[in-house]
Short mmCIF file of C-alpha atoms and ligand atoms in Angstrom, two decimals:
data_model
loop_
_atom_site.label_atom_id
_atom_site.label_comp_id
_atom_site.label_asym_id
_atom_site.label_seq_id
_atom_site.Cartn_x
_atom_site.Cartn_y
_atom_site.Cartn_z
CA MET W 1 10.75 26.89 11.22
CA GLY W 2 8.82 27.66 8.06
CA VAL W 3 5.53 26.00 7.26
CA GLY W 4 7.32 23.96 4.59
CA SER W 5 8.79 21.77 7.30
CA ASP W 6 5.42 21.17 8.98
CA THR W 7 4.29 17.74 7.85
CA SER W 8 0.65 18.49 8.76
CA VAL W 9 0.50 21.08 5.95
CA GLU W 10 -0.74 19.26 2.87
CA SER W 11 -1.65 20.03 -0.72
CA THR W 12 -4.70 18.53 -2.39
CA LEU W 13 -6.41 18.79 -5.75
CA ALA W 14 -9.83 20.40 -6.02
CA ILE W 15 -11.98 20.34 -9.13
CA ILE W 16 -15.13 22.35 -9.73
CA LYS W 17 -16.98 20.01 -12.09
CA PRO W 18 -18.56 20.99 -15.45
CA ASP W 19 -22.16 21.49 -14.36
CA ALA W 20 -21.10 23.72 -11.47
CA VAL W 21 -18.95 25.86 -13.78
CA ALA W 22 -21.83 26.05 -16.29
CA ARG W 23 -24.24 27.07 -13.52
CA GLY W 24 -21.98 29.96 -12.52
CA LEU W 25 -21.00 28.49 -9.15
CA SER W 26 -17.19 28.72 -9.49
CA GLY W 27 -16.87 32.03 -7.65
CA GLU W 28 -19.11 30.97 -4.77
CA ILE W 29 -17.27 27.65 -4.35
CA LEU W 30 -13.85 29.35 -4.41
CA ARG W 31 -15.17 31.85 -1.85
CA GLN W 32 -16.19 29.01 0.47
CA ILE W 33 -12.80 27.34 -0.04
CA GLU W 34 -10.99 30.54 0.96
CA SER W 35 -13.30 31.34 3.87
CA ASN W 36 -12.64 27.85 5.25
CA GLY W 37 -8.94 28.65 5.53
CA PHE W 38 -7.48 26.97 2.45
CA LYS W 39 -4.74 28.71 0.48
CA ILE W 40 -5.19 28.48 -3.30
CA ARG W 41 -1.69 27.75 -4.65
CA ALA W 42 -2.63 27.20 -8.31
CA LEU W 43 -5.80 27.75 -10.32
CA LYS W 44 -6.92 27.29 -13.91
CA MET W 45 -9.79 26.38 -16.18
CA VAL W 46 -9.44 23.42 -18.56
CA HIS W 47 -11.74 21.41 -20.82
CA LEU W 48 -10.75 17.72 -20.70
CA THR W 49 -11.13 15.37 -23.62
CA VAL W 50 -12.95 12.15 -22.81
CA GLN W 51 -9.60 10.34 -23.04
CA GLN W 52 -8.06 12.72 -20.50
CA ALA W 53 -11.02 12.20 -18.16
CA GLN W 54 -10.57 8.41 -18.51
CA GLN W 55 -6.90 8.80 -17.60
CA PHE W 56 -7.68 10.97 -14.59
CA TYR W 57 -10.31 8.51 -13.29
CA GLU W 58 -8.45 5.33 -14.30
CA VAL W 59 -8.85 3.80 -10.81
CA HIS W 60 -12.60 3.68 -11.53
CA ARG W 61 -12.26 2.03 -14.98
CA GLU W 62 -14.10 -1.14 -13.91
CA ARG W 63 -16.94 0.67 -12.13
CA PRO W 64 -20.40 0.79 -13.76
CA PHE W 65 -20.45 4.59 -13.65
CA PHE W 66 -17.07 5.03 -15.39
CA ALA W 67 -18.27 5.77 -18.95
CA SER W 68 -20.95 8.19 -17.83
CA LEU W 69 -18.55 9.90 -15.39
CA CYS W 70 -15.94 10.46 -18.10
CA GLN W 71 -18.56 11.83 -20.53
CA TYR W 72 -19.77 14.19 -17.83
CA MET W 73 -16.28 15.34 -16.79
CA SER W 74 -15.43 16.15 -20.42
CA SER W 75 -18.77 17.85 -21.16
CA GLY W 76 -17.50 21.36 -20.45
CA PRO W 77 -14.80 23.39 -18.75
CA ILE W 78 -13.74 22.62 -15.20
CA VAL W 79 -11.86 24.72 -12.66
CA VAL W 80 -8.90 22.96 -11.06
CA ALA W 81 -6.98 24.19 -8.05
CA ILE W 82 -4.24 23.17 -5.65
CA LEU W 83 -5.43 23.78 -2.10
CA GLU W 84 -2.95 23.98 0.76
CA GLY W 85 -3.50 23.92 4.49
CA GLU W 86 -3.25 21.85 7.63
CA ARG W 87 -4.69 18.41 6.90
CA ALA W 88 -5.97 19.87 3.63
CA ILE W 89 -6.81 16.48 2.10
CA GLU W 90 -9.19 15.46 4.87
CA ARG W 91 -10.53 18.98 5.45
CA TRP W 92 -11.35 19.55 1.77
CA ARG W 93 -13.21 16.24 1.64
CA ALA W 94 -15.13 17.25 4.77
CA LEU W 95 -16.11 20.59 3.20
CA MET W 96 -17.17 18.78 -0.01
CA GLY W 97 -19.38 16.29 1.83
CA ALA W 98 -20.34 12.72 0.93
CA THR W 99 -20.25 11.56 -2.70
CA ASP W 100 -24.05 11.45 -2.87
CA PRO W 101 -25.32 15.02 -2.28
CA ALA W 102 -28.53 13.63 -0.73
CA LYS W 103 -26.40 11.96 1.97
CA ALA W 104 -23.96 14.84 2.43
CA ALA W 105 -24.10 16.80 5.69
CA PRO W 106 -25.89 20.16 5.75
CA GLY W 107 -23.57 23.04 4.88
CA THR W 108 -21.24 20.95 2.73
CA ILE W 109 -20.69 22.05 -0.87
CA ARG W 110 -22.22 18.89 -2.32
CA ARG W 111 -25.28 19.23 -0.12
CA GLN W 112 -25.71 22.89 -1.04
CA PHE W 113 -25.23 22.56 -4.80
CA GLY W 114 -25.12 18.89 -5.86
CA THR W 115 -27.68 17.52 -8.33
CA ASP W 116 -27.13 13.76 -8.00
CA ILE W 117 -24.40 11.22 -7.18
CA GLU W 118 -22.65 11.94 -10.50
CA LYS W 119 -23.19 15.69 -10.81
CA ASN W 120 -21.88 16.34 -7.31
CA VAL W 121 -20.17 19.65 -8.07
CA VAL W 122 -16.65 19.06 -6.75
CA HIS W 123 -13.76 16.60 -6.60
CA GLY W 124 -11.12 16.15 -3.91
CA SER W 125 -8.14 13.83 -3.63
CA ASP W 126 -8.65 10.93 -1.21
CA GLY W 127 -5.13 10.54 0.24
CA PRO W 128 -1.54 11.79 0.07
CA GLU W 129 -0.46 9.62 -2.88
CA THR W 130 -3.61 10.39 -4.85
CA ALA W 131 -3.18 14.09 -4.12
CA GLN W 132 0.36 14.05 -5.50
CA ARG W 133 -0.69 12.14 -8.62
CA GLU W 134 -3.70 14.40 -9.23
CA VAL W 135 -1.79 17.66 -8.66
CA ASN W 136 0.87 16.44 -11.11
CA PHE W 137 -1.82 15.43 -13.63
CA PHE W 138 -2.97 19.04 -13.96
CA PHE W 139 -0.07 21.26 -12.89
CA SER W 140 3.65 21.66 -13.41
CA THR W 141 5.90 23.08 -10.71
CA LEU W 142 5.92 26.39 -12.63
CA ASP W 143 2.12 26.77 -12.17
CA ARG W 144 2.34 26.72 -8.40
CA VAL W 145 2.93 29.69 -6.12
CA GLY W 146 4.08 29.57 -2.49
N1 UDP B 201 -19.88 8.57 -9.13
C1 UDP B 201 -21.03 8.20 -9.80
N2 UDP B 201 -21.80 7.17 -9.29
C2 UDP B 201 -21.45 6.48 -8.18
C3 UDP B 201 -20.27 6.85 -7.50
C4 UDP B 201 -19.51 7.89 -7.99
O1 UDP B 201 -21.37 8.79 -10.82
O2 UDP B 201 -22.16 5.55 -7.78
C5 UDP B 201 -19.06 9.67 -9.65
C6 UDP B 201 -19.16 10.94 -8.81
O3 UDP B 201 -19.08 12.07 -9.69
C7 UDP B 201 -17.93 10.82 -7.93
C8 UDP B 201 -16.92 10.20 -8.89
O4 UDP B 201 -17.70 9.28 -9.65
O5 UDP B 201 -17.53 12.08 -7.42
C9 UDP B 201 -15.76 9.48 -8.24
O6 UDP B 201 -16.29 8.52 -7.33
P1 UDP B 201 -15.65 8.33 -5.89
O7 UDP B 201 -16.22 7.08 -5.32
O8 UDP B 201 -14.17 8.47 -5.97
O9 UDP B 201 -16.28 9.56 -5.05
P2 UDP B 201 -15.61 10.89 -4.48
O10 UDP B 201 -14.20 10.56 -4.06
O11 UDP B 201 -15.64 11.91 -5.59
O12 UDP B 201 -16.49 11.30 -3.33
MG1 MG B 202 -12.68 9.63 -5.17
#
């Protein structure tokens, strides 16, 4: 049986956020992603408009941090990727660490590189439905390999 029939193999969306791209951390973060066993199935750099950031984060529309978050996420280019692997959704969130870098476990990407609870370097989908929505937000089937 091919891996395609293994239901434990998941795809998830990863984003390297604008301040991390601006600080030249994209290569190091992608290196850590690969060395932790994820397969990168699609990869590109985009610069969201504030309206596109609002659409992406629409579940947070009522939260007090929404306006600031959408300004931040549209402040410069981001790197977006589809990561694939066994339990990729949960494992990518574990590698990212807690939302607040100060509370993230040692060795996690947010703990290593995060500035504050907003500028926390990376995004990861939080469940299977979110992952599908977020992958489809950024990528068409033609963008994906494997
Ligand atoms: N965020 C923020 N202030 C908060 C909580 C979250 O600025 O109090 C930002 C932060 O960039 C976070 C994003 O909003 O990554 C989405 O929040 P969520 O609770 O979904 O955290 P995540 O899933 O990214 O860990
Ligand atoms: Mg989230």
